[in-house]
Amino acid sequence: MATSASAQLSKVVKRQYMELPQGDKVQAMYIWIDGTGEGLRCKTRTLDSEPKSIEDLPEWNFDGSSTYQSEGSNSDMYLIPSAMFRDPFRKDPNKLVLCEVLKYNRKPAETNHRHTCKKVMEMVDHQIPWFGMEQEYTILGTDGHPFGWPSNGFPGPQGPYYCGVGADKAYGRDIVEAHYKACLYAGVMICGTNAEVMPAQWEFQIGPCEGINMGDHLWVARFILHRVCEDFGVVASFDPKPIPGNWNGAGCHTNFSTKEMREDGGLKCIEECIDKLGKRHNYHIRAYDPKGGLDNARRLTGHHETSNIHEFSAGVANRGASIRIPRTVGQEKKGYFEDRRPSANCDPYAVTEALIRTCLLDEEGEEPVDY
């Protein structure tokens, strides 16, 4: 199994340094999304005291020419602290700080989808939109081979692995357990986890989160997963179809509701939203992966519990539909619906913004409205 060289370094030796007192100083790790729209970057600075809120955190900058975000002749980009969490790696009082990225002219960077998402969420905050996102991912060795798979060949066919128990069915549970605890420590709204259909594929769920918090919490949960995998010497992949052929892809199913949907008779509102989504399928497909639908085209084939990328469909308890209404929601006539189209490497800010625009702001057509 190919693991990284740094994973072989002695963690016992490291621990004696990590336990040293740090006085009143605090380490703040600033995290941002790079120019790919899916990669994460981070760097740390020392603060003189523990920040109690976002307002206590200074703006910072970085070299955007090394993160696919600017050219070398004008490379400074601004980091604007946007959400703060406890640091599960360095522990209290140290912090993880999720940032928005602004260009030299203080306009949002191309992959800063948080900026418009926040604006759109504020327009509908009276409707109390809740989201829950189901993040699937695959654990790979550093050679790109799925963790635990035989080096020349494949494991047994899909069937025994989903929610499986046992060394021959669950590949890499240590990573999943470590990630879960780290998220709880950080204050991330993680609400569950399970082994997925393909061996070495797992899922964690974030939510319910209101408005902009959905994107903030999912991005930090992804960052924590990458860091946990780094410690174990393996790689977390959010590729929507990591292994071609008769293996499940990886999505990020998005559950959505408003106050009206959650109240008695809310099913009518859910059905109205699904009707609006059906008329704007192509716009959503473009918003649901960082390559405008190209990544998802490998996954949304109509097979392996997916809908076809070219067709919109909806149904009760149907995992082959674009939109699934859970069976209990159909029975109780209220609740939420699940959009099964977003890919595992989607930007949750773009996904939740698109849902609000179509379902609550009644937008139509191929392009978003500029407010």
Short mmCIF file of C-alpha atoms in Angstrom, two decimals:
data_model
loop_
_atom_site.label_atom_id
_atom_site.label_comp_id
_atom_site.label_asym_id
_atom_site.label_seq_id
_atom_site.Cartn_x
_atom_site.Cartn_y
_atom_site.Cartn_z
CA MET A 1 0.00 0.00 0.00
CA ALA A 2 1.59 3.29 -1.10
CA THR A 3 1.60 5.79 1.79
CA SER A 4 3.44 9.11 2.02
CA ALA A 5 7.00 9.47 3.34
CA SER A 6 5.85 11.93 6.02
CA ALA A 7 3.47 9.33 7.44
CA GLN A 8 6.54 7.25 8.31
CA LEU A 9 7.98 9.99 10.56
CA SER A 10 7.67 9.30 14.30
CA LYS A 11 4.44 10.76 15.69
CA VAL A 12 5.73 10.02 19.21
CA VAL A 13 8.66 12.39 18.69
CA LYS A 14 6.29 15.03 17.28
CA ARG A 15 3.99 14.72 20.30
CA GLN A 16 6.63 15.97 22.78
CA TYR A 17 6.82 19.25 20.84
CA MET A 18 3.05 19.57 20.39
CA GLU A 19 2.64 19.35 24.19
CA LEU A 20 4.96 22.32 24.89
CA PRO A 21 3.19 25.35 26.44
CA GLN A 22 2.72 28.33 24.10
CA GLY A 23 2.11 31.13 26.62
CA ASP A 24 -0.63 33.59 25.68
CA LYS A 25 0.09 33.23 21.96
CA VAL A 26 -2.42 31.58 19.61
CA GLN A 27 -1.82 29.86 16.27
CA ALA A 28 -4.47 30.71 13.65
CA MET A 29 -4.49 28.56 10.52
CA TYR A 30 -6.03 30.53 7.64
CA ILE A 31 -7.75 28.28 5.05
CA TRP A 32 -8.92 29.24 1.56
CA ILE A 33 -10.17 27.74 -1.71
CA ASP A 34 -7.62 27.98 -4.52
CA GLY A 35 -8.07 28.75 -8.23
CA THR A 36 -9.19 25.21 -9.11
CA GLY A 37 -12.41 25.73 -7.14
CA GLU A 38 -11.84 22.46 -5.27
CA GLY A 39 -8.34 22.56 -3.82
CA LEU A 40 -7.70 23.97 -0.34
CA ARG A 41 -4.66 25.94 0.84
CA CYS A 42 -3.63 27.01 4.34
CA LYS A 43 -0.99 28.93 6.27
CA THR A 44 -0.56 29.90 9.91
CA ARG A 45 0.09 33.13 11.78
CA THR A 46 0.62 33.92 15.46
CA LEU A 47 -1.91 36.08 17.33
CA ASP A 48 -1.17 37.77 20.66
CA SER A 49 -4.39 36.57 22.30
CA GLU A 50 -7.26 34.18 21.66
CA PRO A 51 -9.79 35.65 19.17
CA LYS A 52 -13.37 35.56 20.45
CA SER A 53 -15.05 36.41 17.14
CA ILE A 54 -14.31 36.91 13.43
CA GLU A 55 -13.87 40.64 14.09
CA ASP A 56 -10.79 39.85 16.22
CA LEU A 57 -8.99 38.24 13.26
CA PRO A 58 -6.78 40.38 11.01
CA GLU A 59 -6.98 40.29 7.22
CA TRP A 60 -3.97 38.66 5.56
CA ASN A 61 -2.60 38.08 2.07
CA PHE A 62 -0.88 35.43 -0.03
CA ASP A 63 0.81 34.87 -3.41
CA GLY A 64 -2.02 34.12 -5.83
CA SER A 65 0.37 33.28 -8.68
CA SER A 66 1.18 30.02 -6.84
CA THR A 67 -2.45 29.01 -6.30
CA TYR A 68 -3.80 29.48 -9.87
CA GLN A 69 -5.41 32.77 -8.80
CA SER A 70 -3.29 35.56 -10.28
CA GLU A 71 -0.23 36.34 -12.38
CA GLY A 72 3.23 36.93 -10.91
CA SER A 73 3.38 40.61 -11.85
CA ASN A 74 0.33 41.37 -9.66
CA SER A 75 0.11 38.43 -7.31
CA ASP A 76 -1.06 39.67 -3.89
CA MET A 77 -4.52 38.38 -2.91
CA TYR A 78 -6.41 39.23 0.28
CA LEU A 79 -7.64 36.70 2.86
CA ILE A 80 -10.82 37.88 4.61
CA PRO A 81 -11.65 35.80 7.74
CA SER A 82 -15.23 34.51 7.40
CA ALA A 83 -15.75 31.62 9.83
CA MET A 84 -13.75 30.41 12.85
CA PHE A 85 -13.48 26.90 14.36
CA ARG A 86 -11.44 25.23 17.11
CA ASP A 87 -8.28 23.58 15.81
CA PRO A 88 -8.43 19.79 16.42
CA PHE A 89 -4.77 19.30 15.41
CA ARG A 90 -3.10 21.93 17.62
CA LYS A 91 -6.01 22.00 20.07
CA ASP A 92 -7.31 24.95 22.15
CA PRO A 93 -6.79 27.88 22.15
CA ASN A 94 -5.65 27.58 18.50
CA LYS A 95 -8.05 28.22 15.62
CA LEU A 96 -8.96 27.23 12.08
CA VAL A 97 -10.04 30.29 10.09
CA LEU A 98 -11.96 29.86 6.83
CA CYS A 99 -11.40 32.85 4.54
CA GLU A 100 -12.87 34.49 1.48
CA VAL A 101 -10.37 35.50 -1.21
CA LEU A 102 -10.37 38.99 -2.74
CA LYS A 103 -8.26 40.13 -5.70
CA TYR A 104 -5.86 43.11 -5.71
CA ASN A 105 -8.83 45.42 -6.47
CA ARG A 106 -10.83 44.00 -3.51
CA LYS A 107 -13.29 42.25 -5.84
CA PRO A 108 -14.07 38.53 -5.15
CA ALA A 109 -11.71 36.02 -6.76
CA GLU A 110 -13.23 33.88 -9.55
CA THR A 111 -13.57 30.84 -7.25
CA ASN A 112 -14.89 32.86 -4.29
CA HIS A 113 -18.53 31.71 -4.54
CA ARG A 114 -19.14 32.53 -0.87
CA HIS A 115 -19.46 36.24 -1.65
CA THR A 116 -22.60 35.97 -3.81
CA CYS A 117 -23.94 33.01 -1.82
CA LYS A 118 -23.98 35.12 1.35
CA LYS A 119 -25.78 37.96 -0.45
CA VAL A 120 -28.45 35.58 -1.78
CA MET A 121 -28.88 33.86 1.62
CA GLU A 122 -29.47 37.23 3.31
CA MET A 123 -32.30 37.96 0.83
CA VAL A 124 -34.24 34.87 2.01
CA ASP A 125 -33.22 34.57 5.66
CA HIS A 126 -36.85 35.10 6.76
CA GLN A 127 -37.71 31.76 5.09
CA ILE A 128 -35.10 29.99 7.29
CA PRO A 129 -33.50 27.76 4.62
CA TRP A 130 -31.93 24.59 6.01
CA PHE A 131 -29.45 22.39 4.20
CA GLY A 132 -27.85 19.02 4.86
CA MET A 133 -25.13 17.72 2.52
CA GLU A 134 -23.96 14.11 2.20
CA GLN A 135 -20.27 14.18 1.29
CA GLU A 136 -18.99 11.02 -0.38
CA TYR A 137 -15.25 10.47 -0.84
CA THR A 138 -12.75 7.73 -1.70
CA ILE A 139 -9.58 6.89 0.24
CA LEU A 140 -6.61 6.40 -2.11
CA GLY A 141 -2.97 5.48 -1.64
CA THR A 142 -0.42 8.09 -2.75
CA ASP A 143 -0.19 6.16 -6.05
CA GLY A 144 -3.88 6.85 -6.74
CA HIS A 145 -4.91 3.22 -6.11
CA PRO A 146 -7.98 2.79 -3.85
CA PHE A 147 -7.02 2.01 -0.25
CA GLY A 148 -7.12 -1.72 0.55
CA TRP A 149 -7.72 -2.85 -3.03
CA PRO A 150 -5.43 -5.63 -4.31
CA SER A 151 -2.40 -4.14 -6.10
CA ASN A 152 -3.17 -5.88 -9.41
CA GLY A 153 -6.87 -6.40 -9.65
CA PHE A 154 -10.13 -5.61 -7.98
CA PRO A 155 -11.95 -6.52 -4.77
CA GLY A 156 -15.17 -8.57 -4.92
CA PRO A 157 -18.16 -6.88 -6.59
CA GLN A 158 -20.28 -4.25 -4.83
CA GLY A 159 -22.85 -5.53 -2.36
CA PRO A 160 -21.25 -6.24 1.04
CA TYR A 161 -19.50 -2.88 1.54
CA TYR A 162 -22.31 -0.33 2.11
CA CYS A 163 -22.48 0.20 5.91
CA GLY A 164 -20.30 -2.92 6.10
CA VAL A 165 -18.51 -4.27 9.17
CA GLY A 166 -15.35 -6.37 9.18
CA ALA A 167 -11.81 -6.16 7.81
CA ASP A 168 -12.89 -7.62 4.46
CA LYS A 169 -15.69 -5.04 4.01
CA ALA A 170 -14.67 -1.74 5.67
CA TYR A 171 -11.44 -0.26 4.28
CA GLY A 172 -9.94 2.59 6.31
CA ARG A 173 -12.31 3.03 9.25
CA ASP A 174 -9.53 4.57 11.40
CA ILE A 175 -9.55 7.62 9.13
CA VAL A 176 -13.35 7.94 9.35
CA GLU A 177 -13.35 7.74 13.17
CA ALA A 178 -10.50 10.25 13.49
CA HIS A 179 -12.22 12.67 11.11
CA TYR A 180 -15.56 12.40 12.95
CA LYS A 181 -13.99 13.20 16.35
CA ALA A 182 -11.90 16.04 14.88
CA CYS A 183 -15.02 17.62 13.35
CA LEU A 184 -16.94 17.38 16.64
CA TYR A 185 -14.01 19.00 18.47
CA ALA A 186 -13.78 21.80 15.89
CA GLY A 187 -17.48 22.64 16.20
CA VAL A 188 -18.35 21.44 12.69
CA MET A 189 -22.02 20.39 12.36
CA ILE A 190 -21.25 16.78 11.40
CA CYS A 191 -24.32 14.62 11.94
CA GLY A 192 -23.30 11.15 10.76
CA THR A 193 -21.07 8.86 8.72
CA ASN A 194 -21.22 5.49 6.92
CA ALA A 195 -19.29 3.20 4.60
CA GLU A 196 -20.44 3.54 0.99
CA VAL A 197 -21.25 1.11 -1.85
CA MET A 198 -17.74 0.95 -3.35
CA PRO A 199 -14.99 -0.43 -1.08
CA ALA A 200 -12.71 2.37 0.28
CA GLN A 201 -15.56 4.85 -0.32
CA TRP A 202 -17.15 6.59 2.66
CA GLU A 203 -19.64 9.35 3.39
CA PHE A 204 -20.11 11.93 6.11
CA GLN A 205 -23.11 14.21 6.52
CA ILE A 206 -23.03 17.89 7.51
CA GLY A 207 -26.17 19.66 8.75
CA PRO A 208 -28.76 20.77 9.31
CA CYS A 209 -27.15 24.16 8.66
CA GLU A 210 -28.92 27.44 8.00
CA GLY A 211 -27.94 29.60 5.03
CA ILE A 212 -24.24 30.37 4.51
CA ASN A 213 -23.23 28.03 7.37
CA MET A 214 -23.75 25.04 5.06
CA GLY A 215 -20.84 25.97 2.83
CA ASP A 216 -18.64 27.07 5.73
CA HIS A 217 -19.07 23.83 7.66
CA LEU A 218 -18.66 21.53 4.66
CA TRP A 219 -15.47 23.22 3.46
CA VAL A 220 -13.93 23.02 6.95
CA ALA A 221 -15.00 19.36 7.25
CA ARG A 222 -13.22 18.69 3.93
CA PHE A 223 -10.10 20.50 5.15
CA ILE A 224 -10.08 18.41 8.33
CA LEU A 225 -10.45 15.22 6.27
CA HIS A 226 -7.48 16.17 4.06
CA ARG A 227 -5.37 16.85 7.19
CA VAL A 228 -6.39 13.58 8.88
CA CYS A 229 -5.53 11.66 5.70
CA GLU A 230 -2.19 13.50 5.55
CA ASP A 231 -1.38 12.19 9.05
CA PHE A 232 -2.23 8.64 7.95
CA GLY A 233 -0.23 9.02 4.73
CA VAL A 234 -3.18 8.52 2.36
CA VAL A 235 -5.29 10.75 0.10
CA ALA A 236 -8.99 11.71 0.24
CA SER A 237 -10.40 12.02 -3.27
CA PHE A 238 -13.63 13.88 -4.08
CA ASP A 239 -13.49 12.80 -7.73
CA PRO A 240 -17.08 12.02 -8.83
CA LYS A 241 -16.02 8.82 -10.64
CA PRO A 242 -12.63 7.71 -9.29
CA ILE A 243 -12.81 4.20 -10.76
CA PRO A 244 -14.37 3.69 -14.20
CA GLY A 245 -16.61 0.71 -14.87
CA ASN A 246 -19.08 -1.07 -12.63
CA TRP A 247 -18.33 0.92 -9.46
CA ASN A 248 -20.41 3.65 -7.83
CA GLY A 249 -19.36 7.27 -8.31
CA ALA A 250 -19.22 9.86 -5.53
CA GLY A 251 -21.79 12.60 -5.06
CA CYS A 252 -22.77 15.23 -2.55
CA HIS A 253 -26.54 14.81 -2.22
CA THR A 254 -28.06 18.05 -0.95
CA ASN A 255 -31.14 18.10 1.29
CA PHE A 256 -33.08 21.36 1.36
CA SER A 257 -36.09 22.79 3.17
CA THR A 258 -37.64 26.08 4.24
CA LYS A 259 -39.85 26.91 7.22
CA GLU A 260 -42.92 26.56 4.97
CA MET A 261 -41.85 23.09 3.73
CA ARG A 262 -41.31 21.87 7.29
CA GLU A 263 -44.79 22.95 8.44
CA ASP A 264 -48.08 21.08 7.89
CA GLY A 265 -48.99 20.89 4.21
CA GLY A 266 -45.40 21.74 3.19
CA LEU A 267 -45.43 19.06 0.47
CA LYS A 268 -47.23 21.52 -1.84
CA CYS A 269 -44.31 23.95 -1.53
CA ILE A 270 -41.83 21.08 -2.13
CA GLU A 271 -43.66 20.08 -5.32
CA GLU A 272 -43.68 23.70 -6.53
CA CYS A 273 -39.91 23.89 -6.00
CA ILE A 274 -39.34 20.64 -7.90
CA ASP A 275 -41.41 22.04 -10.78
CA LYS A 276 -39.16 25.13 -10.89
CA LEU A 277 -36.01 22.97 -10.74
CA GLY A 278 -37.24 20.88 -13.68
CA LYS A 279 -37.38 24.00 -15.86
CA ARG A 280 -33.80 24.98 -15.00
CA HIS A 281 -31.96 21.65 -15.13
CA ASN A 282 -29.01 22.80 -17.28
CA TYR A 283 -28.28 25.81 -15.04
CA HIS A 284 -28.06 23.52 -12.02
CA ILE A 285 -25.87 20.95 -13.76
CA ARG A 286 -23.40 23.75 -14.56
CA ALA A 287 -23.39 24.89 -10.92
CA TYR A 288 -23.03 21.39 -9.46
CA ASP A 289 -19.37 20.69 -10.21
CA PRO A 290 -16.29 22.93 -10.60
CA LYS A 291 -15.95 22.16 -14.33
CA GLY A 292 -19.44 23.25 -15.35
CA GLY A 293 -20.86 19.74 -15.59
CA LEU A 294 -17.93 17.93 -17.21
CA ASP A 295 -16.96 16.09 -14.00
CA ASN A 296 -20.54 15.06 -13.31
CA ALA A 297 -20.98 13.69 -16.85
CA ARG A 298 -18.73 10.76 -15.85
CA ARG A 299 -20.97 10.04 -12.83
CA LEU A 300 -24.57 10.87 -13.85
CA THR A 301 -25.11 8.04 -16.34
CA GLY A 302 -28.47 6.71 -15.17
CA HIS A 303 -26.66 3.72 -13.60
CA HIS A 304 -25.21 3.13 -10.10
CA GLU A 305 -27.98 5.00 -8.25
CA THR A 306 -27.78 8.12 -10.43
CA SER A 307 -30.06 9.96 -12.84
CA ASN A 308 -29.04 10.73 -16.43
CA ILE A 309 -27.28 14.10 -16.70
CA HIS A 310 -29.40 15.09 -19.73
CA GLU A 311 -32.80 14.39 -18.13
CA PHE A 312 -34.61 15.80 -15.10
CA SER A 313 -36.67 13.43 -12.96
CA ALA A 314 -38.27 13.34 -9.51
CA GLY A 315 -39.86 10.63 -7.39
CA VAL A 316 -40.67 9.38 -3.91
CA ALA A 317 -37.85 7.17 -2.52
CA ASN A 318 -36.31 6.90 -6.02
CA ARG A 319 -32.51 6.87 -5.92
CA GLY A 320 -32.35 6.91 -9.72
CA ALA A 321 -34.05 10.34 -9.90
CA SER A 322 -32.58 13.86 -10.02
CA ILE A 323 -34.74 14.82 -7.02
CA ARG A 324 -35.82 12.33 -4.36
CA ILE A 325 -38.70 12.97 -1.97
CA PRO A 326 -38.07 10.75 1.09
CA ARG A 327 -40.83 8.22 1.82
CA THR A 328 -41.61 9.79 5.25
CA VAL A 329 -42.03 13.21 3.63
CA GLY A 330 -44.55 11.75 1.17
CA GLN A 331 -46.47 10.22 4.08
CA GLU A 332 -46.38 13.22 6.44
CA LYS A 333 -46.93 15.77 3.61
CA LYS A 334 -44.12 17.99 4.93
CA GLY A 335 -40.35 18.04 5.36
CA TYR A 336 -37.60 18.38 2.73
CA PHE A 337 -36.35 17.11 -0.62
CA GLU A 338 -32.99 15.74 -1.76
CA ASP A 339 -31.18 16.97 -4.87
CA ARG A 340 -29.01 14.00 -5.92
CA ARG A 341 -27.21 15.80 -8.77
CA PRO A 342 -24.31 17.67 -7.05
CA SER A 343 -20.95 15.94 -7.52
CA ALA A 344 -18.62 15.05 -4.64
CA ASN A 345 -16.26 17.88 -5.65
CA CYS A 346 -18.99 20.53 -5.92
CA ASP A 347 -18.68 23.90 -4.24
CA PRO A 348 -21.42 23.90 -1.56
CA TYR A 349 -21.69 27.70 -1.84
CA ALA A 350 -22.55 27.38 -5.56
CA VAL A 351 -24.98 24.49 -4.96
CA THR A 352 -26.93 26.12 -2.11
CA GLU A 353 -26.99 29.48 -3.93
CA ALA A 354 -28.42 27.84 -7.07
CA LEU A 355 -31.18 26.15 -5.05
CA ILE A 356 -32.16 29.45 -3.40
CA ARG A 357 -32.13 31.35 -6.69
CA THR A 358 -34.42 28.86 -8.45
CA CYS A 359 -36.69 27.74 -5.60
CA LEU A 360 -37.10 30.92 -3.53
CA LEU A 361 -36.16 33.85 -5.79
CA ASP A 362 -38.11 32.34 -8.72
CA GLU A 363 -35.28 32.88 -11.20
CA GLU A 364 -35.63 31.39 -14.67
CA GLY A 365 -33.34 30.90 -17.66
CA GLU A 366 -29.74 29.82 -18.07
CA GLU A 367 -27.99 32.64 -16.19
CA PRO A 368 -28.18 33.85 -12.57
CA VAL A 369 -29.71 37.28 -11.92
CA ASP A 370 -27.32 40.00 -10.74
CA TYR A 371 -28.75 41.65 -7.60
#
